[in-house]
Amino acid sequence: MKPSKVLGVVFAAVFAATTLSTQASAAEYRWSCRTVPAGYTYVMVRADVGCEPLYYVTLPEPGLWACRVPAGWTYTATRASSNCWWNDQYLLAKA
């Protein structure tokens, strides 16, 4: 198996383990190449050949651990996370 595939599998496993245990509700997620669309936040970022960075994006909602606090939102806690560029996640709350 290629190293990039192994890395992808590892990230997916870590993401699934942390996300399933901490999500406030069943949000919809999708991958976004190089940018986070306006109004969205991301919960994971990874390197991908041909599309770097690759963001796992979703609409913000209270109780979501996100890598970025979108405009119009605030946060109530932080935690260390290897899923984000800056190694911190924010527990989102409505501003």
Short mmCIF file of C-alpha atoms in Angstrom, two decimals:
data_model
loop_
_atom_site.label_atom_id
_atom_site.label_comp_id
_atom_site.label_asym_id
_atom_site.label_seq_id
_atom_site.Cartn_x
_atom_site.Cartn_y
_atom_site.Cartn_z
CA MET A 1 0.00 0.00 0.00
CA LYS A 2 1.31 3.47 -0.88
CA PRO A 3 2.36 5.72 2.03
CA SER A 4 -0.25 8.31 1.02
CA LYS A 5 -3.01 5.69 1.22
CA VAL A 6 -1.78 4.52 4.61
CA LEU A 7 -1.81 8.12 5.84
CA GLY A 8 -5.33 8.59 4.50
CA VAL A 9 -6.55 5.44 6.26
CA VAL A 10 -4.94 6.53 9.52
CA PHE A 11 -6.51 10.01 9.32
CA ALA A 12 -9.91 8.51 8.51
CA ALA A 13 -9.72 6.14 11.49
CA VAL A 14 -8.65 8.90 13.89
CA PHE A 15 -11.31 11.23 12.54
CA ALA A 16 -14.04 8.60 12.86
CA ALA A 17 -13.04 7.73 16.41
CA THR A 18 -13.01 11.35 17.60
CA THR A 19 -15.99 12.59 15.60
CA LEU A 20 -18.39 9.78 16.45
CA SER A 21 -17.81 10.25 20.15
CA THR A 22 -18.09 14.05 20.25
CA GLN A 23 -20.66 15.20 17.67
CA ALA A 24 -23.68 17.07 18.96
CA SER A 25 -25.81 15.91 16.02
CA ALA A 26 -25.57 14.25 12.63
CA ALA A 27 -24.13 17.05 10.48
CA GLU A 28 -23.38 16.59 6.78
CA TYR A 29 -19.72 16.65 5.78
CA ARG A 30 -17.90 16.85 2.44
CA TRP A 31 -14.34 17.29 1.20
CA SER A 32 -13.32 20.68 -0.19
CA CYS A 33 -10.16 21.26 -2.21
CA ARG A 34 -7.94 24.20 -1.14
CA THR A 35 -10.68 26.40 0.36
CA VAL A 36 -13.37 26.38 3.03
CA PRO A 37 -16.60 27.75 1.50
CA ALA A 38 -18.13 30.87 3.05
CA GLY A 39 -20.40 30.01 5.97
CA TYR A 40 -18.69 26.65 6.57
CA THR A 41 -16.07 25.44 8.99
CA TYR A 42 -13.79 22.43 8.84
CA VAL A 43 -13.13 19.59 11.25
CA MET A 44 -10.09 18.02 9.57
CA VAL A 45 -7.44 18.98 7.05
CA ARG A 46 -4.94 16.77 5.26
CA ALA A 47 -2.39 16.81 2.49
CA ASP A 48 -3.55 15.28 -0.77
CA VAL A 49 -1.68 14.95 -4.05
CA GLY A 50 -3.22 17.40 -6.53
CA CYS A 51 -5.41 19.09 -3.92
CA GLU A 52 -3.57 20.50 -0.97
CA PRO A 53 -4.87 21.33 1.53
CA LEU A 54 -7.97 19.15 1.50
CA TYR A 55 -10.57 20.26 4.08
CA TYR A 56 -13.41 18.17 5.58
CA VAL A 57 -16.11 20.86 5.80
CA THR A 58 -19.53 21.18 7.39
CA LEU A 59 -21.97 23.87 8.39
CA PRO A 60 -21.32 25.14 11.92
CA GLU A 61 -23.61 24.09 14.74
CA PRO A 62 -23.48 24.46 18.52
CA GLY A 63 -21.44 21.72 20.18
CA LEU A 64 -19.30 20.97 17.11
CA TRP A 65 -15.52 20.69 17.59
CA ALA A 66 -14.16 22.66 14.63
CA CYS A 67 -10.74 23.78 13.42
CA ARG A 68 -11.92 27.31 12.65
CA VAL A 69 -14.50 29.58 14.26
CA PRO A 70 -16.63 31.02 11.43
CA ALA A 71 -17.91 34.60 11.38
CA GLY A 72 -20.92 35.07 13.64
CA TRP A 73 -19.89 32.23 15.96
CA THR A 74 -17.86 32.00 19.15
CA TYR A 75 -16.41 29.13 21.14
CA THR A 76 -16.60 27.94 24.74
CA ALA A 77 -13.57 25.61 24.94
CA THR A 78 -10.48 24.49 23.05
CA ARG A 79 -8.65 21.20 22.83
CA ALA A 80 -5.49 19.96 21.19
CA SER A 81 -6.08 18.12 17.92
CA SER A 82 -3.82 16.80 15.20
CA ASN A 83 -6.75 17.16 12.75
CA CYS A 84 -6.19 20.92 12.36
CA TRP A 85 -3.36 23.02 10.90
CA TRP A 86 -2.92 24.94 14.16
CA ASN A 87 -3.35 21.89 16.42
CA ASP A 88 -6.40 23.30 18.23
CA GLN A 89 -10.11 22.66 17.88
CA TYR A 90 -12.84 24.98 19.14
CA LEU A 91 -16.17 23.98 20.68
CA LEU A 92 -18.60 26.15 18.71
CA ALA A 93 -21.41 28.21 20.22
CA LYS A 94 -23.72 30.80 18.68
CA ALA A 95 -22.45 34.33 19.22
#
